[in-house]
Amino acid sequence: MDRLMNVKEVCGILDMHRATIYRKVKSGELDPPKKIGRSTKWPESSIKKYLAGLKSL
């Protein structure tokens, strides 16, 4: 099973501000997070997929 990451962890990995993360979700560049109760979490695989797409540019 995929590890779930909160927005703070995603910001640290991608070196982006929280607002930029949500802008990328809105534009479709980044997969939307999963809502678990009141928490917002991204599967680690979706972050890795985004990073792989950046490296292929």
Tab-separated table of N, CA and C in Angstrom:
chain	number	residue	atom	x	y	z
A	1	MET	N	0.829	-1.189	0.000
A	1	MET	CA	0.000	0.000	0.000
A	1	MET	C	0.870	1.247	0.000
A	2	ASP	N	0.387	2.248	-0.693
A	2	ASP	CA	1.088	3.518	-0.837
A	2	ASP	C	1.091	4.317	0.468
A	3	ARG	N	2.203	4.931	0.758
A	3	ARG	CA	2.281	5.830	1.913
A	3	ARG	C	1.530	7.109	1.574
A	4	LEU	N	0.785	7.652	2.521
A	4	LEU	CA	0.040	8.889	2.308
A	4	LEU	C	0.798	10.038	2.950
A	5	MET	N	0.880	11.161	2.229
A	5	MET	CA	1.663	12.307	2.669
A	5	MET	C	0.766	13.530	2.819
A	6	ASN	N	0.996	14.311	3.878
A	6	ASN	CA	0.216	15.527	4.056
A	6	ASN	C	0.819	16.664	3.228
A	7	VAL	N	0.145	17.793	3.208
A	7	VAL	CA	0.579	18.902	2.355
A	7	VAL	C	1.948	19.433	2.776
A	8	LYS	N	2.252	19.394	4.059
A	8	LYS	CA	3.559	19.867	4.522
A	8	LYS	C	4.687	18.999	3.963
A	9	GLU	N	4.476	17.685	3.955
A	9	GLU	CA	5.480	16.769	3.397
A	9	GLU	C	5.625	16.975	1.894
A	10	VAL	N	4.497	17.149	1.206
A	10	VAL	CA	4.528	17.363	-0.243
A	10	VAL	C	5.257	18.666	-0.560
A	11	CYS	N	4.986	19.712	0.205
A	11	CYS	CA	5.675	20.994	0.014
A	11	CYS	C	7.183	20.824	0.162
A	12	GLY	N	7.597	20.060	1.152
A	12	GLY	CA	9.019	19.839	1.379
A	12	GLY	C	9.678	19.060	0.255
A	13	ILE	N	9.011	18.031	-0.222
A	13	ILE	CA	9.574	17.213	-1.303
A	13	ILE	C	9.654	17.988	-2.606
A	14	LEU	N	8.585	18.719	-2.930
A	14	LEU	CA	8.545	19.451	-4.193
A	14	LEU	C	9.170	20.839	-4.095
A	15	ASP	N	9.511	21.267	-2.888
A	15	ASP	CA	10.077	22.588	-2.637
A	15	ASP	C	9.170	23.682	-3.210
A	16	MET	N	7.894	23.593	-2.851
A	16	MET	CA	6.883	24.538	-3.307
A	16	MET	C	6.049	24.999	-2.124
A	17	HIS	N	5.476	26.169	-2.260
A	17	HIS	CA	4.571	26.702	-1.252
A	17	HIS	C	3.248	25.960	-1.335
A	18	ARG	N	2.522	25.921	-0.233
A	18	ARG	CA	1.228	25.241	-0.145
A	18	ARG	C	0.261	25.724	-1.244
A	19	ALA	N	0.204	27.022	-1.479
A	19	ALA	CA	-0.705	27.559	-2.494
A	19	ALA	C	-0.333	27.061	-3.890
A	20	THR	N	0.955	26.916	-4.148
A	20	THR	CA	1.409	26.419	-5.456
A	20	THR	C	0.971	24.974	-5.653
A	21	ILE	N	1.035	24.180	-4.598
A	21	ILE	CA	0.591	22.779	-4.677
A	21	ILE	C	-0.873	22.735	-5.102
A	22	TYR	N	-1.716	23.531	-4.437
A	22	TYR	CA	-3.145	23.528	-4.750
A	22	TYR	C	-3.428	24.122	-6.133
A	23	ARG	N	-2.613	25.089	-6.584
A	23	ARG	CA	-2.758	25.621	-7.947
A	23	ARG	C	-2.469	24.533	-8.977
A	24	LYS	N	-1.451	23.731	-8.724
A	24	LYS	CA	-1.101	22.642	-9.643
A	24	LYS	C	-2.181	21.564	-9.660
A	25	VAL	N	-2.822	21.332	-8.532
A	25	VAL	CA	-3.948	20.393	-8.486
A	25	VAL	C	-5.086	20.943	-9.335
A	26	LYS	N	-5.399	22.236	-9.155
A	26	LYS	CA	-6.500	22.850	-9.893
A	26	LYS	C	-6.257	22.844	-11.403
A	27	SER	N	-4.999	23.042	-11.813
A	27	SER	CA	-4.680	23.057	-13.241
A	27	SER	C	-4.547	21.654	-13.833
A	28	GLY	N	-4.513	20.630	-12.972
A	28	GLY	CA	-4.406	19.260	-13.452
A	28	GLY	C	-2.980	18.751	-13.554
A	29	GLU	N	-1.994	19.576	-13.184
A	29	GLU	CA	-0.595	19.148	-13.244
A	29	GLU	C	-0.272	18.104	-12.177
A	30	LEU	N	-0.965	18.180	-11.054
A	30	LEU	CA	-0.730	17.286	-9.928
A	30	LEU	C	-2.043	16.586	-9.595
A	31	ASP	N	-1.961	15.295	-9.308
A	31	ASP	CA	-3.171	14.540	-8.952
A	31	ASP	C	-3.817	15.137	-7.709
A	32	PRO	N	-5.142	15.153	-7.653
A	32	PRO	CA	-5.808	15.683	-6.463
A	32	PRO	C	-5.574	14.776	-5.253
A	33	PRO	N	-5.596	15.359	-4.070
A	33	PRO	CA	-5.380	14.569	-2.859
A	33	PRO	C	-6.619	13.766	-2.489
A	34	LYS	N	-6.420	12.822	-1.594
A	34	LYS	CA	-7.511	12.029	-1.034
A	34	LYS	C	-7.935	12.694	0.272
A	35	LYS	N	-9.229	12.757	0.505
A	35	LYS	CA	-9.732	13.280	1.767
A	35	LYS	C	-10.005	12.098	2.691
A	36	ILE	N	-9.403	12.124	3.856
A	36	ILE	CA	-9.600	11.092	4.860
A	36	ILE	C	-10.057	11.817	6.122
A	37	GLY	N	-11.357	11.812	6.339
A	37	GLY	CA	-11.905	12.616	7.427
A	37	GLY	C	-11.661	14.084	7.124
A	38	ARG	N	-10.988	14.771	8.019
A	38	ARG	CA	-10.655	16.175	7.789
A	38	ARG	C	-9.264	16.338	7.208
A	39	SER	N	-8.547	15.247	7.034
A	39	SER	CA	-7.177	15.293	6.524
A	39	SER	C	-7.148	15.239	5.003
A	40	THR	N	-6.140	15.873	4.446
A	40	THR	CA	-5.891	15.851	3.009
A	40	THR	C	-4.553	15.170	2.801
A	41	LYS	N	-4.544	14.082	2.028
A	41	LYS	CA	-3.320	13.290	1.854
A	41	LYS	C	-3.117	12.936	0.382
A	42	TRP	N	-1.859	12.947	-0.043
A	42	TRP	CA	-1.489	12.518	-1.387
A	42	TRP	C	-0.785	11.183	-1.304
A	43	PRO	N	-1.138	10.250	-2.189
A	43	PRO	CA	-0.376	9.000	-2.256
A	43	PRO	C	1.051	9.298	-2.740
A	44	GLU	N	2.013	8.649	-2.147
A	44	GLU	CA	3.409	8.866	-2.523
A	44	GLU	C	3.627	8.610	-4.011
A	45	SER	N	2.909	7.660	-4.576
A	45	SER	CA	3.074	7.333	-5.999
A	45	SER	C	2.687	8.499	-6.905
A	46	SER	N	1.694	9.296	-6.517
A	46	SER	CA	1.300	10.425	-7.369
A	46	SER	C	2.360	11.521	-7.335
A	47	ILE	N	3.050	11.686	-6.211
A	47	ILE	CA	4.133	12.671	-6.121
A	47	ILE	C	5.334	12.188	-6.938
A	48	LYS	N	5.631	10.897	-6.845
A	48	LYS	CA	6.730	10.338	-7.640
A	48	LYS	C	6.444	10.462	-9.131
A	49	LYS	N	5.182	10.248	-9.519
A	49	LYS	CA	4.786	10.377	-10.923
A	49	LYS	C	4.989	11.818	-11.396
A	50	TYR	N	4.624	12.790	-10.570
A	50	TYR	CA	4.807	14.200	-10.913
A	50	TYR	C	6.302	14.506	-11.073
A	51	LEU	N	7.123	14.037	-10.147
A	51	LEU	CA	8.570	14.281	-10.222
A	51	LEU	C	9.188	13.627	-11.463
A	52	ALA	N	8.728	12.437	-11.803
A	52	ALA	CA	9.242	11.745	-12.995
A	52	ALA	C	8.890	12.553	-14.248
A	53	GLY	N	7.708	13.154	-14.265
A	53	GLY	CA	7.312	13.983	-15.397
A	53	GLY	C	8.187	15.223	-15.523
A	54	LEU	N	8.611	15.783	-14.394
A	54	LEU	CA	9.502	16.950	-14.430
A	54	LEU	C	10.880	16.577	-14.961
A	55	LYS	N	11.366	15.416	-14.563
A	55	LYS	CA	12.702	14.982	-14.985
A	55	LYS	C	12.751	14.642	-16.469
A	56	SER	N	11.597	14.270	-17.041
A	56	SER	CA	11.590	13.895	-18.459
A	56	SER	C	11.539	15.107	-19.376
A	57	LEU	N	11.358	16.301	-18.802
A	57	LEU	CA	11.302	17.526	-19.631
A	57	LEU	C	12.653	17.958	-20.087
